[in-house]
CSV table of C-alpha atoms in Angstrom, one decimal:
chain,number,residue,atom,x,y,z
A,1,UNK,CA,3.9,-8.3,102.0
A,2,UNK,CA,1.5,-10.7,101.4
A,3,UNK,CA,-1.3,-8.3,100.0
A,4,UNK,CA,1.7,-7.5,97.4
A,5,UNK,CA,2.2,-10.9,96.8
A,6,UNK,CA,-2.0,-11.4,96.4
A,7,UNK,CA,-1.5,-8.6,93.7
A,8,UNK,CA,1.4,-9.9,92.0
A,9,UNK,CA,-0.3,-13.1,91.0
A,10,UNK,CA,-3.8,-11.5,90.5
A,11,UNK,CA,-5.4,-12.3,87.0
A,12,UNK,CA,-4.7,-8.3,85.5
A,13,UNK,CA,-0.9,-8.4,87.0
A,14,UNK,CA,0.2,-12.5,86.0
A,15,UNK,CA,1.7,-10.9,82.4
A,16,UNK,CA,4.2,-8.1,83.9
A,17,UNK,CA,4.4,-10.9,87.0
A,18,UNK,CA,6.0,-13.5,84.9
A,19,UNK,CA,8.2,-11.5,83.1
A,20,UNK,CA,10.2,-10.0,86.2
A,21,UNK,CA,10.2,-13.8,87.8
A,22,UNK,CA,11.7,-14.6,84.5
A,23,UNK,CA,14.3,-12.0,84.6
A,24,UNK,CA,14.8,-12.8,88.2
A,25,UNK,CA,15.3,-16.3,87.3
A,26,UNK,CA,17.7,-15.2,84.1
A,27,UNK,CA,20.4,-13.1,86.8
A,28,UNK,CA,20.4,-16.0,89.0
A,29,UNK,CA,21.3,-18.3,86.5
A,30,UNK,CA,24.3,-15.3,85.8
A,31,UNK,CA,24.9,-14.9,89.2
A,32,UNK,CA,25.6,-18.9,89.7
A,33,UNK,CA,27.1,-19.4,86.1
A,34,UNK,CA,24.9,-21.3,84.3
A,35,UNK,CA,24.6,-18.7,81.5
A,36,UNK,CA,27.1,-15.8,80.7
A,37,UNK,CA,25.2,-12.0,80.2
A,38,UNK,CA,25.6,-12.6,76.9
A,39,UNK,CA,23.3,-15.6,75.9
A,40,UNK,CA,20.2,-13.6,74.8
A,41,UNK,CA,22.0,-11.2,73.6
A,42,UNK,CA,20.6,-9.5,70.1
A,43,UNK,CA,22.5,-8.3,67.1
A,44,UNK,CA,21.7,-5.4,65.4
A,45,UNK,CA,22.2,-5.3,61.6
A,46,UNK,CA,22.6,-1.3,60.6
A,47,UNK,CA,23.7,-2.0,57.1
A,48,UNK,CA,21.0,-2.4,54.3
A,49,UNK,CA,21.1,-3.6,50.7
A,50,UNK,CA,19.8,-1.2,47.9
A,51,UNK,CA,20.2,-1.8,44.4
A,52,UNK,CA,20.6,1.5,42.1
A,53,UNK,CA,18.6,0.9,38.4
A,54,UNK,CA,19.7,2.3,35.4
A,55,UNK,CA,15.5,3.0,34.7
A,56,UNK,CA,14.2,3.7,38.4
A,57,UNK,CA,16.8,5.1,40.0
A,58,UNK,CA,16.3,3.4,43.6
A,59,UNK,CA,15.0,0.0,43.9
A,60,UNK,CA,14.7,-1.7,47.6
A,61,UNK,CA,15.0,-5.2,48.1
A,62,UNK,CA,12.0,-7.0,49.4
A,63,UNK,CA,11.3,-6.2,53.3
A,64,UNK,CA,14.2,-4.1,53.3
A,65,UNK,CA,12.2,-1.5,55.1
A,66,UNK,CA,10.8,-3.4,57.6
A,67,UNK,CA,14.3,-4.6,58.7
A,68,UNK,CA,15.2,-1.2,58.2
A,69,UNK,CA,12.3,-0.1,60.4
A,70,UNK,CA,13.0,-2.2,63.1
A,71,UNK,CA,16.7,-1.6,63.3
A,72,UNK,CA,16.1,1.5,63.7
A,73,UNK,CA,13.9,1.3,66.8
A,74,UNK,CA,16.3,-1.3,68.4
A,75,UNK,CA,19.0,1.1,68.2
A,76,UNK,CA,16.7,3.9,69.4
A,77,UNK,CA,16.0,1.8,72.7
A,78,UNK,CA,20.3,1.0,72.6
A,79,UNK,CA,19.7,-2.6,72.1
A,80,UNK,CA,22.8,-3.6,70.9
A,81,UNK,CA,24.5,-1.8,72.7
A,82,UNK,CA,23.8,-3.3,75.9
A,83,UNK,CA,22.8,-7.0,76.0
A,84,UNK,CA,19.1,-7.5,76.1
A,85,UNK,CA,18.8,-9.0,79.4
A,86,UNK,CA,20.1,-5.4,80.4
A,87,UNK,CA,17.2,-3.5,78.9
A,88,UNK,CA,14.5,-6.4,79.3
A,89,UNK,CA,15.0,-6.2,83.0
A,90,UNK,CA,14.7,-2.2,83.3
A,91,UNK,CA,11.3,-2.9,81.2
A,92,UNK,CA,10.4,-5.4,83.9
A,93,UNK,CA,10.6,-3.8,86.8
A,94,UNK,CA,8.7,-0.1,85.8
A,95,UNK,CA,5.8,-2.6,83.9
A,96,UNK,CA,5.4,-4.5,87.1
A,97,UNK,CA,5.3,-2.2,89.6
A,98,UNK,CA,3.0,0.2,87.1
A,99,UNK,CA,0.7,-2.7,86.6
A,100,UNK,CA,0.5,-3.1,90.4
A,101,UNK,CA,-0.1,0.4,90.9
A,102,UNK,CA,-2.6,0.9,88.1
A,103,UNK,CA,-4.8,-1.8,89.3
A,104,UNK,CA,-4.7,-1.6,92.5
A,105,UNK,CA,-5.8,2.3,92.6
A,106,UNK,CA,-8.6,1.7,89.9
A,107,UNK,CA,-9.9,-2.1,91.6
A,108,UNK,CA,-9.5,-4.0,88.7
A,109,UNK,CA,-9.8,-7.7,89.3
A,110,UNK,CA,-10.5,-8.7,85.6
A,111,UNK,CA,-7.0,-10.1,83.3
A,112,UNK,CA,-8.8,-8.5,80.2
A,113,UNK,CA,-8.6,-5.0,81.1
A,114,UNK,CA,-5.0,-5.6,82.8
A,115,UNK,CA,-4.2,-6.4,79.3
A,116,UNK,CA,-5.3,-2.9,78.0
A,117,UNK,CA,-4.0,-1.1,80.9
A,118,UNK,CA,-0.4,-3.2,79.5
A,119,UNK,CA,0.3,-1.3,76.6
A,120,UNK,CA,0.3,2.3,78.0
A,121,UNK,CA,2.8,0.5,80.7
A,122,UNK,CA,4.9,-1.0,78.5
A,123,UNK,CA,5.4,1.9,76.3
A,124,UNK,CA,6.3,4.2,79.0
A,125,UNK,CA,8.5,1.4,80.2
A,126,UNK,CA,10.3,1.2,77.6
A,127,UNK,CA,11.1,5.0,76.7
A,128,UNK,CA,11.9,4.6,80.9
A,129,UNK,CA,14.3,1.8,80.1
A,130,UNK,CA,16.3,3.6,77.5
A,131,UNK,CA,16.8,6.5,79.6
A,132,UNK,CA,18.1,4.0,82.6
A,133,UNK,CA,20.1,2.1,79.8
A,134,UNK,CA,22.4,5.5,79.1
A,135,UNK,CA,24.7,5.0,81.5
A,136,UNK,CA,25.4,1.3,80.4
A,137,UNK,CA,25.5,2.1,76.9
A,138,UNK,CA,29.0,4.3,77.4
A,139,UNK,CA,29.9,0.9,80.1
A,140,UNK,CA,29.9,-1.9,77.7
A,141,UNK,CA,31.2,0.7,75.0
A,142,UNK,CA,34.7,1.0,76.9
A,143,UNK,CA,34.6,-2.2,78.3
A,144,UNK,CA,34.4,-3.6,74.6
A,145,UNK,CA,37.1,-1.4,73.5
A,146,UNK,CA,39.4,-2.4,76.6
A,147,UNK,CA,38.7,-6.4,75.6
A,148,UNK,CA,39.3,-5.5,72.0
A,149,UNK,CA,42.7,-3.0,72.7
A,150,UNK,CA,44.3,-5.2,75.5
A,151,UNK,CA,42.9,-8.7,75.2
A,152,UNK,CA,44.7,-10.1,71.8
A,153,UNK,CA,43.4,-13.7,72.4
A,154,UNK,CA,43.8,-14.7,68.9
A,155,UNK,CA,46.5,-17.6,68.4
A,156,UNK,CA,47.1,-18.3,72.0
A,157,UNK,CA,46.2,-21.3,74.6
A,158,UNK,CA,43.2,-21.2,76.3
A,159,UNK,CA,41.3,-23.8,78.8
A,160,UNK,CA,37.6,-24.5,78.0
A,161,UNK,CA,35.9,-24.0,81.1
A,162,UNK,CA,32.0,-24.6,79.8
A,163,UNK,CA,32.0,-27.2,76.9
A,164,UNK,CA,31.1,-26.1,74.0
A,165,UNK,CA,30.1,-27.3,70.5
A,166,UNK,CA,29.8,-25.6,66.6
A,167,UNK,CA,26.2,-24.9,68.0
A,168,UNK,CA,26.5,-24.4,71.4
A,169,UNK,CA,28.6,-21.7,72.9
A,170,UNK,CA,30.3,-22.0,75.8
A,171,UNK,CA,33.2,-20.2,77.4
A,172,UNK,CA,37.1,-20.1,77.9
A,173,UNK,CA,40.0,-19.1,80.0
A,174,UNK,CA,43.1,-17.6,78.5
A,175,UNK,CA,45.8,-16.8,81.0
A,176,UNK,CA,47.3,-13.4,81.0
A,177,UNK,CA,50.9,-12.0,82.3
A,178,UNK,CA,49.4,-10.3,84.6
A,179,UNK,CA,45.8,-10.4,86.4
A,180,UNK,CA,43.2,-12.7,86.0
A,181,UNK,CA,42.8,-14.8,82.9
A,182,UNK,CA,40.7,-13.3,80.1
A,183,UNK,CA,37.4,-14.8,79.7
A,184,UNK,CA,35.6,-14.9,76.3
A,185,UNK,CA,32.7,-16.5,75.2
A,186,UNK,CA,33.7,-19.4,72.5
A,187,UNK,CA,32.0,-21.6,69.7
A,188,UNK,CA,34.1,-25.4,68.3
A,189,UNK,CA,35.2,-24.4,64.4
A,190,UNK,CA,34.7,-27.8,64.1
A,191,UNK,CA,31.5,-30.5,65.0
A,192,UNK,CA,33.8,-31.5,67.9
A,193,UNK,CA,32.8,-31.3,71.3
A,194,UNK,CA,35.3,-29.6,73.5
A,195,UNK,CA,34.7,-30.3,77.3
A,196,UNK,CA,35.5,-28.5,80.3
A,197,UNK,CA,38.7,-28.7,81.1
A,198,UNK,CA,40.6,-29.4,77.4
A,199,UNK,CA,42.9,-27.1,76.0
A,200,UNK,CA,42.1,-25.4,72.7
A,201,UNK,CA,43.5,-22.9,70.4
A,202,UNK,CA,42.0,-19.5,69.7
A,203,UNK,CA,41.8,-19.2,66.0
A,204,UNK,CA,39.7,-16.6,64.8
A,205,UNK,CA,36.7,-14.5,65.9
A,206,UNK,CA,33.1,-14.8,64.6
A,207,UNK,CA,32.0,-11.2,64.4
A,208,UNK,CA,27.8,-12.8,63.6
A,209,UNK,CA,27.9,-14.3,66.9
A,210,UNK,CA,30.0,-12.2,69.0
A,211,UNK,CA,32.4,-15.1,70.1
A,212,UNK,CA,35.9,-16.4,69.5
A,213,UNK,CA,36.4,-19.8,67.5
A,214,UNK,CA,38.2,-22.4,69.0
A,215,UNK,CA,39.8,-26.0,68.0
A,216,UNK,CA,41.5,-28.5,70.5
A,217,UNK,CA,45.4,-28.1,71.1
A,218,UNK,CA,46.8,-31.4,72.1
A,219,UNK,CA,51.0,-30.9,72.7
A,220,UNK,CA,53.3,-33.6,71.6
């Protein structure tokens, strides 16, 4: 154990190091509820402008395919459709343990040519990740369609249970017939601070952001 943890923070391996303590770090924040899945989440725009001219025929807006480019590669990898801290983490773990391997077998000792051995690691982790992302990607596919078919939160009560601004989101309870209440991840329409513990209503649902917008619901 503690050769492994001489390696881990050894010059060629501090890169692929500090990313897994940082994912390590993001699931424990999850795991104690400081910050919902969702929070570095990324969105994935797959529809693109293009103008049809009466003299050129096709004319492409400026950096359209570069955008286009890069969604394309972000869908290829199935990021968004599973949150990012999802894939990021099955990058992690591969890079680390590769980089750790890799040096270790070849006694490298120097950060500079860690960094070179890095990008044959982090391509094959990533082509590693989207295969060990599959299985998710059909997971947060029905789990989506279940919130979407049976949760209806729109127009009904809910109890704010982290506070939440315009700019901040936070989260929400709205109670069900049966089972437990419905959790969904919220946004203030207005500049007013809600706080946990107020009542609000559910009002619409910002598609951008992925969250339900709320307003305070104060009974007479």
């Amino acid at each position: 154990m503690t050769e492994l943890l001489q390696a881990a923070v050894s010059p060629p391996n501090l890169v692929p190091t500090g990313l897994l303590v940082f994912v390590l770090l993001y699931w424990l924040t999850v795991v104690v509820g400081l910050v919902h899945i969702d929070a570095l989440d990324v969105d994935v725009a797959t529809d693109a402008d293009v103008d049809l001219d009466a003299h050129t025929g096709l004319h492409l807006h400026h950096g359209e395919v570069g955008v286009d480019w890069l969604n394309n590669a972000l869908v290829f990898f199935n990021l968004g459709r599973v949150p990012l801290m999802v894939f990021l983490s099955f990058v992690a773990l591969p890079l680390w343990a590769g980089s750790i391997l890799l040096n270790y077998y070849t006694q490298n000792t120097f950060w500079l040519l860690g960094i070179v051995f890095l990008l044959p690691l982090l391509v094959g982790s990533l082509f590693l990740a989207k295969v060990l992302t599959m299985p998710f990607v059909k997971l947060f596919a029905a789990l989506e369609k279940d919130h979407d078919a049976d949760g209806q939160p729109l127009g009904k009560i809910c109890t704010v249970l982290l506070s939440t601004t315009h700019e901040r989101m936070g989260q929400a309870a709205v109670p069900q017939t049966s089972g437990a209440p419905l959790v969904l991840n919220v946004r203030a329409a207005s500049v007013t601070e809600l706080r946990k513990g107020d009542s609000a209503l559910v009002i619409d649902f910002d598609a951008q952001r992925r969250c339900y917008l709320i307003e305070p619901y104060e009974t007479i």
